[in-house]
PDB file of C-alpha atoms in Angstrom:
ATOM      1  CA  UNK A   1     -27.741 -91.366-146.536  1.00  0.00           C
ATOM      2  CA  UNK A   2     -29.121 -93.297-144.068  1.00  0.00           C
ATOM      3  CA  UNK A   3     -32.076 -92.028-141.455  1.00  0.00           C
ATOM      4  CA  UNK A   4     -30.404 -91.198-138.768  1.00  0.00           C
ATOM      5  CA  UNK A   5     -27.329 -89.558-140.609  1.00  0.00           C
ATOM      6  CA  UNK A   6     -30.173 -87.234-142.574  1.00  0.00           C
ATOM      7  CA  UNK A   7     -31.702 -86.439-139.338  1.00  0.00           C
ATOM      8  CA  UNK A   8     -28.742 -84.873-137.593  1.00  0.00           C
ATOM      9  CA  UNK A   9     -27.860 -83.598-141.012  1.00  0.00           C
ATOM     10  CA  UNK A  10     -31.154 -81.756-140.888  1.00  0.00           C
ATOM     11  CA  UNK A  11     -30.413 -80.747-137.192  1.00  0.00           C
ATOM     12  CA  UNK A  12     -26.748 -78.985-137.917  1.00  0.00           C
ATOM     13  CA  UNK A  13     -27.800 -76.772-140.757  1.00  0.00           C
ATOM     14  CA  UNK A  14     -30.945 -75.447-138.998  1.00  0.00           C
ATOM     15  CA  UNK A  15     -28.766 -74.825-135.930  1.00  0.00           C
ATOM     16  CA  UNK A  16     -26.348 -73.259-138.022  1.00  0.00           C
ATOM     17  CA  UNK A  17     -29.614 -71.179-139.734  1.00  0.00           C
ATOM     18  CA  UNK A  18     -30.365 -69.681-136.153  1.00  0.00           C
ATOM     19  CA  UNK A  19     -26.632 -69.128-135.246  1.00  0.00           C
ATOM     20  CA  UNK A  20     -26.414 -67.251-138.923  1.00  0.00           C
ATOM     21  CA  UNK A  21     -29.094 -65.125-137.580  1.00  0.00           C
ATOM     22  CA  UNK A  22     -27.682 -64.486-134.194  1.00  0.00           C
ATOM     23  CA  UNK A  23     -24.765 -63.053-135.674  1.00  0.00           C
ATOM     24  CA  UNK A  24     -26.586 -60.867-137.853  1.00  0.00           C
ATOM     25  CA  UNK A  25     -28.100 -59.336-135.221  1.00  0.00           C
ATOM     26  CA  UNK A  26     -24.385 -58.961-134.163  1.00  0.00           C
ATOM     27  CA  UNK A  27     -23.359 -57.300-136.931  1.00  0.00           C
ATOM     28  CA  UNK A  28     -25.978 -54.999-137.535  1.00  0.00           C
ATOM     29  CA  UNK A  29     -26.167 -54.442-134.043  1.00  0.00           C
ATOM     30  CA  UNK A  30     -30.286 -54.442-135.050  1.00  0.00           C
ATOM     31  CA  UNK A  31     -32.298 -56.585-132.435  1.00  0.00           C
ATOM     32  CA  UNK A  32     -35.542 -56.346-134.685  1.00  0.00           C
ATOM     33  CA  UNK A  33     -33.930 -58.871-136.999  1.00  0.00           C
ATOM     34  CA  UNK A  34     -33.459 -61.597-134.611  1.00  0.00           C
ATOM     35  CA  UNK A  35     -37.198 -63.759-134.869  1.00  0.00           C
ATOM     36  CA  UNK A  36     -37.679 -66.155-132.307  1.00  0.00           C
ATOM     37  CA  UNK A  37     -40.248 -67.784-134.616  1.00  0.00           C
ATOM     38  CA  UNK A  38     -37.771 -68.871-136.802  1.00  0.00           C
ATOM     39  CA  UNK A  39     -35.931 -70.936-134.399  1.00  0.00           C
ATOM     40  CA  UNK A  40     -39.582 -72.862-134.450  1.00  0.00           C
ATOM     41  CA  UNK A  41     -40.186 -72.777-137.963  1.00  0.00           C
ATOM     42  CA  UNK A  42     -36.749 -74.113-138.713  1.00  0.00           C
ATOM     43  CA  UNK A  43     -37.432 -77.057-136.880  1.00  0.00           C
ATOM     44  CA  UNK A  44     -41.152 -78.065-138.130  1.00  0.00           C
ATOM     45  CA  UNK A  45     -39.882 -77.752-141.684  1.00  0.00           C
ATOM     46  CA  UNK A  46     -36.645 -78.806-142.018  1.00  0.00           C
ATOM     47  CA  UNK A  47     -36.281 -81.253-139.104  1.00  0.00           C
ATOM     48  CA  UNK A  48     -40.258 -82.327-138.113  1.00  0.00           C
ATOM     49  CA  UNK A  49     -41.724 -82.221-141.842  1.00  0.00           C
ATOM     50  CA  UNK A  50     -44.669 -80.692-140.532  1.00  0.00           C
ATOM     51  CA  UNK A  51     -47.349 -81.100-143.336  1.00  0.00           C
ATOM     52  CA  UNK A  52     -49.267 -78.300-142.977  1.00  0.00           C
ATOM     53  CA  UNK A  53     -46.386 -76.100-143.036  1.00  0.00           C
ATOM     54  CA  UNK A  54     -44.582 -77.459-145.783  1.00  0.00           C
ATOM     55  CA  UNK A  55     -47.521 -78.689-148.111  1.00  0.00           C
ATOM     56  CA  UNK A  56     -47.391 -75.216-149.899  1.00  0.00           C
ATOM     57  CA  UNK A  57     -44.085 -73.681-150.008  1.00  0.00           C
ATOM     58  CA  UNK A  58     -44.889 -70.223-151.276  1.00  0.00           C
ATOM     59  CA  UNK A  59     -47.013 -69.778-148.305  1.00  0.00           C
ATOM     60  CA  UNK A  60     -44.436 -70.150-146.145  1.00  0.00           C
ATOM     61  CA  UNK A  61     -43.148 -66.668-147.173  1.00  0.00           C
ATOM     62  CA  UNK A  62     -46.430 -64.754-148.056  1.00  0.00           C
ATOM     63  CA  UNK A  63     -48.711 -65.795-144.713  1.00  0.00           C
ATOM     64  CA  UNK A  64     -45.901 -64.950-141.950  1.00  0.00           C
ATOM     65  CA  UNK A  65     -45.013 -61.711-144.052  1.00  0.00           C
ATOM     66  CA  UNK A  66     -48.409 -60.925-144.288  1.00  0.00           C
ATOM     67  CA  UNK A  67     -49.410 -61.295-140.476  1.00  0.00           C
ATOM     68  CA  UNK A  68     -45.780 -59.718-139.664  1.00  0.00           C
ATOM     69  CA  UNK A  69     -47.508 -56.927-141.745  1.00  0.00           C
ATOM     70  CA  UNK A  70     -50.370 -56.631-139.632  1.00  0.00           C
ATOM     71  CA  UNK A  71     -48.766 -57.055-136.252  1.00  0.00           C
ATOM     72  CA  UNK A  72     -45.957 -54.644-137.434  1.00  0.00           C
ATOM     73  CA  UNK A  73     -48.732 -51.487-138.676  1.00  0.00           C
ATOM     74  CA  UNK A  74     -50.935 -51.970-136.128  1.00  0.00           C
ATOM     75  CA  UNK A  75     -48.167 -51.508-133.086  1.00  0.00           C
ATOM     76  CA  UNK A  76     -48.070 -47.707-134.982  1.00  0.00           C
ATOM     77  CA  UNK A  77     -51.454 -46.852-134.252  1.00  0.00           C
ATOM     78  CA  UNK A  78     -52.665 -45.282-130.828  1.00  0.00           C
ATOM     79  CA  UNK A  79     -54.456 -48.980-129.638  1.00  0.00           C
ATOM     80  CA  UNK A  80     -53.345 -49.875-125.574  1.00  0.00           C
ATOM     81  CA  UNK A  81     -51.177 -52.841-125.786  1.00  0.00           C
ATOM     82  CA  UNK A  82     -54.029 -55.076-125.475  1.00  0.00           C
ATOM     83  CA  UNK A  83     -56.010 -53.491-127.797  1.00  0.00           C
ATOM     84  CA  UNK A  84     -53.210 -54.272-130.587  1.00  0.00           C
ATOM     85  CA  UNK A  85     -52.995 -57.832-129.467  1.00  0.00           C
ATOM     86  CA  UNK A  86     -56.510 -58.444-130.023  1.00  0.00           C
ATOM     87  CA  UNK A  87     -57.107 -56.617-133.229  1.00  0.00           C
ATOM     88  CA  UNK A  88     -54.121 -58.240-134.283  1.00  0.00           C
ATOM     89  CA  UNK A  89     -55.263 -61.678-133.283  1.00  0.00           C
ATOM     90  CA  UNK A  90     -58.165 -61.095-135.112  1.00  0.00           C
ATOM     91  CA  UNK A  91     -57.131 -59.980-138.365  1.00  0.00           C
ATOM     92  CA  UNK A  92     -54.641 -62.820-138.503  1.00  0.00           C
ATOM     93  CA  UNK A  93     -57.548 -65.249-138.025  1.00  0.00           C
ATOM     94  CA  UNK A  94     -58.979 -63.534-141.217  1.00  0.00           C
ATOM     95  CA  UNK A  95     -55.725 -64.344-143.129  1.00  0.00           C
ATOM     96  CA  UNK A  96     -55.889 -67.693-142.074  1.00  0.00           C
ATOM     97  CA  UNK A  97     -59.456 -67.978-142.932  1.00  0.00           C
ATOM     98  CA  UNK A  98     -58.810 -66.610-146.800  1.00  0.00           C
ATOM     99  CA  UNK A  99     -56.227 -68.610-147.248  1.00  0.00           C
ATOM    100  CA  UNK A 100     -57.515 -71.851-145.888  1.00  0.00           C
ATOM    101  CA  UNK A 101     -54.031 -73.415-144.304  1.00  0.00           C
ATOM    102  CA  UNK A 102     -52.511 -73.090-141.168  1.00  0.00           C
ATOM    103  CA  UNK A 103     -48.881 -72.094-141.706  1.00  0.00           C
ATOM    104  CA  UNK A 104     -49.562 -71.722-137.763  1.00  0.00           C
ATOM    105  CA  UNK A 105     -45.867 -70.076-136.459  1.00  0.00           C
ATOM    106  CA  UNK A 106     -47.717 -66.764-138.817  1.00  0.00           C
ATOM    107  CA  UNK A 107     -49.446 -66.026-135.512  1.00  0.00           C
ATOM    108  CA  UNK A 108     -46.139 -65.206-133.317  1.00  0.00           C
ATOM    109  CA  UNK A 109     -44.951 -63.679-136.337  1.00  0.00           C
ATOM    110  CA  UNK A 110     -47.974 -61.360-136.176  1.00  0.00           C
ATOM    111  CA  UNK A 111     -47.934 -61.039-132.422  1.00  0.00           C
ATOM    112  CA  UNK A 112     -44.093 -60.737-132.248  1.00  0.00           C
ATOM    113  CA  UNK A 113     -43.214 -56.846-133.695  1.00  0.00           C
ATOM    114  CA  UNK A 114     -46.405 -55.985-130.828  1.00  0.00           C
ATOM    115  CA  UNK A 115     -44.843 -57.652-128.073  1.00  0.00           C
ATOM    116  CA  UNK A 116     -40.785 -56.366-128.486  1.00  0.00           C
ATOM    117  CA  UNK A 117     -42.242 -52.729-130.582  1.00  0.00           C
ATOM    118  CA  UNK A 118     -40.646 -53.356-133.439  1.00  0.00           C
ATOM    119  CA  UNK A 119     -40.411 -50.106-135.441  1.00  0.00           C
ATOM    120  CA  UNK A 120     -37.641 -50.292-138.048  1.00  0.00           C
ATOM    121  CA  UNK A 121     -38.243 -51.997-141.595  1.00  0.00           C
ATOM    122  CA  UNK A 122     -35.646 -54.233-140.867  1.00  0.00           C
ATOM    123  CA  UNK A 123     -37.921 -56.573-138.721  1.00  0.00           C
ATOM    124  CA  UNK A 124     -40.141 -57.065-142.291  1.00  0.00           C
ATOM    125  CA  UNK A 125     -37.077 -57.446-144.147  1.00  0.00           C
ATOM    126  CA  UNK A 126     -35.768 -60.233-141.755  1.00  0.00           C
ATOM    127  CA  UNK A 127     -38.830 -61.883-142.014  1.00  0.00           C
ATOM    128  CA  UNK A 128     -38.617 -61.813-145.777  1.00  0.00           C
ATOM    129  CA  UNK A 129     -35.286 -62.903-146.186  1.00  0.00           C
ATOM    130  CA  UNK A 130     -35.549 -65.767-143.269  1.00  0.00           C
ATOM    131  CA  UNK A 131     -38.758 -67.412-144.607  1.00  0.00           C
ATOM    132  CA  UNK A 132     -37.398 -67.307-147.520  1.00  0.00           C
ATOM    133  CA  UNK A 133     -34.154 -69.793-146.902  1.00  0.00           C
ATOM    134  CA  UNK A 134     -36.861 -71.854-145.103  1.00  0.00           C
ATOM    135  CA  UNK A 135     -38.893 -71.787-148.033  1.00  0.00           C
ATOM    136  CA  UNK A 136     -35.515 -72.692-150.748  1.00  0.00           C
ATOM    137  CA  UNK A 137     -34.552 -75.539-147.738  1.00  0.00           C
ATOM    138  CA  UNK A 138     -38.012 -77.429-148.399  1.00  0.00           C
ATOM    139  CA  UNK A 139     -38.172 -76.774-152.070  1.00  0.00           C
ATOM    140  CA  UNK A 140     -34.689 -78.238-152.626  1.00  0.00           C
ATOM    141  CA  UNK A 141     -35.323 -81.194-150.713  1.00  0.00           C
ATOM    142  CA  UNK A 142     -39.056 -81.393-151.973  1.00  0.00           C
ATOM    143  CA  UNK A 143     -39.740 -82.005-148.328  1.00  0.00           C
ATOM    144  CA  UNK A 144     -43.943 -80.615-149.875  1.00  0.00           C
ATOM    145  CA  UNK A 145     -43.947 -83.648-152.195  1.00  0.00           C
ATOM    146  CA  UNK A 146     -43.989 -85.840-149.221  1.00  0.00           C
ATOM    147  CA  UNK A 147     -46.820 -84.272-147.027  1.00  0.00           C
ATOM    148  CA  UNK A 148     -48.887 -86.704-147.008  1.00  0.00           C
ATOM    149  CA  UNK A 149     -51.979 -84.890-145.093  1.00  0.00           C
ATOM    150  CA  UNK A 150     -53.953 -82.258-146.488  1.00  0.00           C
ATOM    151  CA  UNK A 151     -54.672 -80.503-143.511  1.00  0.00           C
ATOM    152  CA  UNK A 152     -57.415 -77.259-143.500  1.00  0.00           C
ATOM    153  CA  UNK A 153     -58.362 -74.704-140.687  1.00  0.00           C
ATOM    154  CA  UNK A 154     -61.889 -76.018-139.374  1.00  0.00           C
ATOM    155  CA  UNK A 155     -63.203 -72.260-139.310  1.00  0.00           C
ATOM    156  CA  UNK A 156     -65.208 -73.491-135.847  1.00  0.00           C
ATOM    157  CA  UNK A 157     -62.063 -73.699-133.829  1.00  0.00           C
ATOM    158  CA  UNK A 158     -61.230 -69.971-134.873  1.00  0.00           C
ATOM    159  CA  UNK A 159     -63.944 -68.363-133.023  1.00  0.00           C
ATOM    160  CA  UNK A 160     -63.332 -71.141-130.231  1.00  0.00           C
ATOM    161  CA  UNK A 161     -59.793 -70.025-130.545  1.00  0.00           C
ATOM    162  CA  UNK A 162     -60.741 -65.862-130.850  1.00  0.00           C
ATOM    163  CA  UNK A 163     -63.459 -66.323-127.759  1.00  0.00           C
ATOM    164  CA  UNK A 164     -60.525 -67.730-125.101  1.00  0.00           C
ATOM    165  CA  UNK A 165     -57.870 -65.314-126.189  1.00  0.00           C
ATOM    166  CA  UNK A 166     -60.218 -62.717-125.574  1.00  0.00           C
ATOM    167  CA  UNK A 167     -60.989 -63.836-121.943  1.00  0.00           C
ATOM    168  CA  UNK A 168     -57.336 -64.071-121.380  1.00  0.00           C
ATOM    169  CA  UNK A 169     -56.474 -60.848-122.589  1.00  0.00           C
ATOM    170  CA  UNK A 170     -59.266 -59.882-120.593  1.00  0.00           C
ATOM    171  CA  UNK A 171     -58.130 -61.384-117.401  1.00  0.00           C
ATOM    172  CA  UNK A 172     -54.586 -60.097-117.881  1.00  0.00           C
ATOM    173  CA  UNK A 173     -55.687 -56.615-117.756  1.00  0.00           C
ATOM    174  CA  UNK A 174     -58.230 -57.034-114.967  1.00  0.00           C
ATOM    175  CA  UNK A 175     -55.515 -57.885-113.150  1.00  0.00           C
ATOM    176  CA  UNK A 176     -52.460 -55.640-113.935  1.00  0.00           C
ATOM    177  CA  UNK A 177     -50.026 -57.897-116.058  1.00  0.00           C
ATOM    178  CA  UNK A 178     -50.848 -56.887-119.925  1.00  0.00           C
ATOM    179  CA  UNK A 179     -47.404 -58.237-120.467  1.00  0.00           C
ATOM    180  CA  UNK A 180     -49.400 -62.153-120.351  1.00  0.00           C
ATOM    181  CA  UNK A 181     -51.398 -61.462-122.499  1.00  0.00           C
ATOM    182  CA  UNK A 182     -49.862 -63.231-125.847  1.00  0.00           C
ATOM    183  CA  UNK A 183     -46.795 -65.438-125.206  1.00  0.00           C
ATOM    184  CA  UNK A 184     -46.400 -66.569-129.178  1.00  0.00           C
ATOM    185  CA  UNK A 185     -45.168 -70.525-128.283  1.00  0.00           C
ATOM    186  CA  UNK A 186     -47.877 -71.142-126.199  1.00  0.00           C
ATOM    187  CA  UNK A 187     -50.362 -68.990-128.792  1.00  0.00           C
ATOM    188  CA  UNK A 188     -49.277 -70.918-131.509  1.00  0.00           C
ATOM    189  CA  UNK A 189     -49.582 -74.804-129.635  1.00  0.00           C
ATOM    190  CA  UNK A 190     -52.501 -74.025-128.254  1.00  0.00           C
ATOM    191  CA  UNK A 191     -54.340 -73.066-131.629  1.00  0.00           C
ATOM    192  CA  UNK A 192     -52.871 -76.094-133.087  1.00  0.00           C
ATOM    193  CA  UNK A 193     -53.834 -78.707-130.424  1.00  0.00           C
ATOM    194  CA  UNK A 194     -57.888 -76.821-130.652  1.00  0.00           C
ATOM    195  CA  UNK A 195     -57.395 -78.305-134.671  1.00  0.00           C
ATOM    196  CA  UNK A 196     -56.847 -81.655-133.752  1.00  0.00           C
ATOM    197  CA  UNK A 197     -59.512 -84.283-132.911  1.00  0.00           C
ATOM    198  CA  UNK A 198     -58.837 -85.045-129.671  1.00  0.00           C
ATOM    199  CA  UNK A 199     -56.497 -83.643-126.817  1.00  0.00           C
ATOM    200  CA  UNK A 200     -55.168 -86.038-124.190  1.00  0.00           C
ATOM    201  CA  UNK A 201     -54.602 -85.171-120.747  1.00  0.00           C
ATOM    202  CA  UNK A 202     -51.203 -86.537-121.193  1.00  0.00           C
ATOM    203  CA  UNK A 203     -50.322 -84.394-123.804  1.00  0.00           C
ATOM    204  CA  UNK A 204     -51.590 -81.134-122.011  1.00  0.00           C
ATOM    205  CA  UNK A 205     -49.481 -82.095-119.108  1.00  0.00           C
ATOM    206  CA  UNK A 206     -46.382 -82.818-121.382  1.00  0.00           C
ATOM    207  CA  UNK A 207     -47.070 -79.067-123.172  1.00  0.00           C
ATOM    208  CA  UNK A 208     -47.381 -77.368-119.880  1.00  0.00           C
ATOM    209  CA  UNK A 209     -44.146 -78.933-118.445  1.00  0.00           C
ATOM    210  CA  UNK A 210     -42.177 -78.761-121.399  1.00  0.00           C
ATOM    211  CA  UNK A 211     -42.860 -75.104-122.619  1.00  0.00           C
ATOM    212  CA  UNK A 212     -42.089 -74.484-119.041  1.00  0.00           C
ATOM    213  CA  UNK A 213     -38.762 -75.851-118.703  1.00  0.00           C
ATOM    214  CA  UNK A 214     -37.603 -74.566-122.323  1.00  0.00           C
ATOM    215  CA  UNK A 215     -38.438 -70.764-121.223  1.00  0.00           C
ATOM    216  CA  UNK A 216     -36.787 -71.476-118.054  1.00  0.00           C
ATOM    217  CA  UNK A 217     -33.431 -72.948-119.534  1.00  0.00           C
ATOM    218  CA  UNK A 218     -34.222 -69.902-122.340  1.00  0.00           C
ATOM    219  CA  UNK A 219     -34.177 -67.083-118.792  1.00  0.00           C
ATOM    220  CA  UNK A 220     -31.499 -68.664-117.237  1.00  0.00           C
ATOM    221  CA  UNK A 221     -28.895 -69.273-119.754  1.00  0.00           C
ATOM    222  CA  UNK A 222     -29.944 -65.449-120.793  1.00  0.00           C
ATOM    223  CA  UNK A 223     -29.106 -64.348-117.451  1.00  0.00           C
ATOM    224  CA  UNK A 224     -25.466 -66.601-116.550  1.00  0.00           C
ATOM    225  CA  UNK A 225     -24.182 -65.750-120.405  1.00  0.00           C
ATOM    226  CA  UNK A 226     -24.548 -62.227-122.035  1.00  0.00           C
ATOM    227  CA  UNK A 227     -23.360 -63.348-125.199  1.00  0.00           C
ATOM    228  CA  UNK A 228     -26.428 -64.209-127.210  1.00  0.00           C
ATOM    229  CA  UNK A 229     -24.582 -66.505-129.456  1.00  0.00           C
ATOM    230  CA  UNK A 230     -23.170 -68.645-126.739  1.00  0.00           C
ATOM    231  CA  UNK A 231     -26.350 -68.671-124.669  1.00  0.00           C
ATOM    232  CA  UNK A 232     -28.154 -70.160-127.852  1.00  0.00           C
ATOM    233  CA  UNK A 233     -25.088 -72.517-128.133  1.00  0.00           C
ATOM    234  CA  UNK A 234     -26.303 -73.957-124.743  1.00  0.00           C
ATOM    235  CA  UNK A 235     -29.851 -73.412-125.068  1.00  0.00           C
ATOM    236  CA  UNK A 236     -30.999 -75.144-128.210  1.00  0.00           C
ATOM    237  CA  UNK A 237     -29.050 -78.680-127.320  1.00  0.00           C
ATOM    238  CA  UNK A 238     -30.488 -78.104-123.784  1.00  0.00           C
ATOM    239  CA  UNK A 239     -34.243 -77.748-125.896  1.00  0.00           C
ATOM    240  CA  UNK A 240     -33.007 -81.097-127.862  1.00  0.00           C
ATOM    241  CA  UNK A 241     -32.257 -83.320-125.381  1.00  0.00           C
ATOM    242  CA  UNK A 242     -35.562 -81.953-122.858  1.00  0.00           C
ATOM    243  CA  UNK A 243     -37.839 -83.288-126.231  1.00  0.00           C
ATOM    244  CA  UNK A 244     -35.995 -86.305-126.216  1.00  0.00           C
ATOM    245  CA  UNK A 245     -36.443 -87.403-122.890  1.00  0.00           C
ATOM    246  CA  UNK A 246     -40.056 -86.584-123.075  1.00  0.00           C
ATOM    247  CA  UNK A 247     -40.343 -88.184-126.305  1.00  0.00           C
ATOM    248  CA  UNK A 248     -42.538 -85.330-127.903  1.00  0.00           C
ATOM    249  CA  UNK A 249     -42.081 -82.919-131.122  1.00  0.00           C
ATOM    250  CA  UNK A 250     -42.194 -79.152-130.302  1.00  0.00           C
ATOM    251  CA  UNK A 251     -41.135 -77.087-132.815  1.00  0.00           C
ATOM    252  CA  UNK A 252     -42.275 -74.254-130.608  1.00  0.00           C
ATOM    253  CA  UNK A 253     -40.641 -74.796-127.669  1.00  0.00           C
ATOM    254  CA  UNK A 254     -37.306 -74.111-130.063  1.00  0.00           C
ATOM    255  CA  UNK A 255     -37.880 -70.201-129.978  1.00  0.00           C
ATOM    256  CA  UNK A 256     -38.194 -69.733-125.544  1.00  0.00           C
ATOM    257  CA  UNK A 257     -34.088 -69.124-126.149  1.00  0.00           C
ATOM    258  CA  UNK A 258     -34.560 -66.837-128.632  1.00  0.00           C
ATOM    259  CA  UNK A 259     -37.361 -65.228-127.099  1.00  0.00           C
ATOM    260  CA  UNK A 260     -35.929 -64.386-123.185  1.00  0.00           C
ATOM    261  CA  UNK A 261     -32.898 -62.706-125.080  1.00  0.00           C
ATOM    262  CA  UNK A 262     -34.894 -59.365-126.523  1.00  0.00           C
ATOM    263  CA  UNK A 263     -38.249 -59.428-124.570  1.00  0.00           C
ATOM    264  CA  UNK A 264     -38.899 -56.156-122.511  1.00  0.00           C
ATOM    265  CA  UNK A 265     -37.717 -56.246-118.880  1.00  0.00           C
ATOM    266  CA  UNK A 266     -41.287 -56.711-117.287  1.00  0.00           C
ATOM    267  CA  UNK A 267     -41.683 -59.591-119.761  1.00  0.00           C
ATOM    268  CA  UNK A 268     -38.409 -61.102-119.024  1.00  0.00           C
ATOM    269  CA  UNK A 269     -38.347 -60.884-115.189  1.00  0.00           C
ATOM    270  CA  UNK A 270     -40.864 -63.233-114.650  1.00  0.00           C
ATOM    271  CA  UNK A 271     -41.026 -65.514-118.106  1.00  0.00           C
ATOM    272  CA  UNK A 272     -40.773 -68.981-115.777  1.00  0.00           C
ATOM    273  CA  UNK A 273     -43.719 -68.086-114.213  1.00  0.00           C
ATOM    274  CA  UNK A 274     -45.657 -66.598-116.894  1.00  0.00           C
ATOM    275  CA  UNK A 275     -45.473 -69.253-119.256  1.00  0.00           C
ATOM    276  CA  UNK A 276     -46.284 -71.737-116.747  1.00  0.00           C
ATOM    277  CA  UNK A 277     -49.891 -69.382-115.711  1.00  0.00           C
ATOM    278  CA  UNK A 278     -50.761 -68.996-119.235  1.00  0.00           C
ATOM    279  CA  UNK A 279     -49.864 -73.188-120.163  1.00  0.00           C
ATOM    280  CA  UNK A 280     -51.845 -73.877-117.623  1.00  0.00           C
ATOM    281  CA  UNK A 281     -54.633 -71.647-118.660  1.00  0.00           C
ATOM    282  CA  UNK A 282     -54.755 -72.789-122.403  1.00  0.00           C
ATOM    283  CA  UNK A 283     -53.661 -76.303-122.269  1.00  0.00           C
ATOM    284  CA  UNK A 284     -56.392 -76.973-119.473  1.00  0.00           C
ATOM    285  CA  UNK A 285     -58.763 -75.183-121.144  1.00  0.00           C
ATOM    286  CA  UNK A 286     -58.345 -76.812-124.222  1.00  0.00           C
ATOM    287  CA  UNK A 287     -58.188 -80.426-122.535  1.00  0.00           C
ATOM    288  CA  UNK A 288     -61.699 -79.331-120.833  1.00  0.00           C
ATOM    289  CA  UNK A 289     -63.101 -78.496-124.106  1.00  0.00           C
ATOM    290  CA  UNK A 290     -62.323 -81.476-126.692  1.00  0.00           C
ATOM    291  CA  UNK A 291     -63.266 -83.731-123.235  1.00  0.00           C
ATOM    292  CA  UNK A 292     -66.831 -81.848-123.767  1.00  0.00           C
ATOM    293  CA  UNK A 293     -66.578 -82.179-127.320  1.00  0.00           C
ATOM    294  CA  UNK A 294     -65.904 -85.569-127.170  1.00  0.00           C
ATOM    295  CA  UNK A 295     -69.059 -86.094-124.596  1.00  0.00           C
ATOM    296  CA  UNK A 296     -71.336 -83.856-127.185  1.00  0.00           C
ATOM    297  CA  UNK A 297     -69.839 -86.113-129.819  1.00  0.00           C
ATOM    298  CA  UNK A 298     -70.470 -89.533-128.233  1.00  0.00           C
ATOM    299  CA  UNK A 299     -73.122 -89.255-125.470  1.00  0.00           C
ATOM    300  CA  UNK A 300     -73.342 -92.798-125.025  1.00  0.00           C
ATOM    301  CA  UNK A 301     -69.445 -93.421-124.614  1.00  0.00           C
TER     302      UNK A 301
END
């Protein structure tokens, strides 16, 4: 099978993964099984190859389940809202820190039963049982015997990471919107992009634009369609054909039409504008700082 035949080959059975768990939510009538995250995760595995996701396949189920965990028993206890983001936060960078790989989607797993107050079992279970077919879709293709890079968390970045969550959190409740305080695509990006060695302008402006426009088509598609499964129908190919044209790969941006379709009302009403505030927030701020690093790095240059 040649490239491009394996490609959309890879594309059709993840979009039929996501549509499988649309209409699962369907019949159990159970919104706490539907995981935006998924949407994401299906696409840097099976479609992307990312190598830090796929390099250790048993991880894919344990760290997403674990931080699910977290996220999921701390929403029971008495914290405020931002409270539980931030002691979440924080004991997911732990997990990541034992563990020593960054399976990084495990951090909107972790944020994600917090954000929509998941209380049933069913949200663990669906986590289980979804990372699960993601991990049995890499180990039958042996997609972790080609990773070729053997990437590991530099444990600086995490307190780098910790430090300007904080101040955002911070600055969300100083001003009245608690509900901007942890949007998981741009969480997730943004602690991936602090990893890497160097952060182009160009690439924070593409990250900022096209987060942007995927929650936008994600709100209004959700808004013009109530039926969940046809608004995904028309999302995801919408999501396709925006990373085409801008010639960038996003697993993330994959899970804005998953996401507008069960976030709370205050969340929902203003998820365009949101998303853009916080993208600008964390993708300048993490331009700013690898520009500084660099200049620390290489006075002379």
């Amino acid at each position: 099978m040649n490239t491009f035949k394996t490609k959309m080959w890879e594309y059709i059975v993840g979009f039929l993964l996501i549509i499988g768990m649309l209409l699962g939510v369907t019949f159990f009538k159970d919104s706490e099984i539907l995981l935006p995250e998924v949407a994401a995760m299906t696409a840097g595995m099976w479609i992307y190859h990312e190598d830090s996701w796929i390099r250790e396949p048993r991880k894919i189920i344990t760290i997403p389940t674990v931080t699910a965990s977290i996220g999921f028993f701390i929403n029971r206890t008495g914290l405020t809202y931002l409270g539980k983001i931030l002691v979440t936060t924080f004991f997911m960078l732990l997990v990541l820190r034992i563990v020593k790989i960054y399976i990084t989607p495990s951090l909107a797993t972790g944020l994600f039963p917090i954000i929509v107050n998941a209380t049933h079992w069913s949200f663990l279970i669906s986590i289980v049982i979804s990372t699960a077919i993601l991990m049995s879709g890499v180990l039958i293709r042996s997609l972790h015997e080609k990773s070729q890079i053997a990437y590991e968390l530099n444990f600086k970045y995490q307190y780098i990471f910790l430090g300007i969550m904080a101040t955002w959190i911070f600055i969300t409740g100083l001003v009245g919107k608690p509900h901007m305080a942890a949007i998981p695509p741009i969480v997730v990006v943004f602690f991936e992009v602090l990893q890497k060695p160097a952060y182009p302008v160009k690439m924070a402006g593409k990250h900022i634009i096209v987060l942007t426009i995927s929650a936008t088509l994600g709100f209004i598609t959700h808004i013009l369609i109530s039926s969940w499964i046809i608004s995904a129908l028309i999302a995801l190919p919408l999501i396709f054909i925006l990373l085409s044209i801008f010639k960038i790969q996003l697993p993330a941006a994959y899970a804005f039409p998953l996401l507008a379709l069960i976030l709370p009302h205050d969340m929902f009403d203003t998820l365009p504008i949101t998303v853009l505030i916080a993208s600008l927030f964390f993708f300048s701020t993490a331009y700013f700082y690898k520009k500084y690093e660099t200049k620390k790095a290489y006075p002379q240059g």
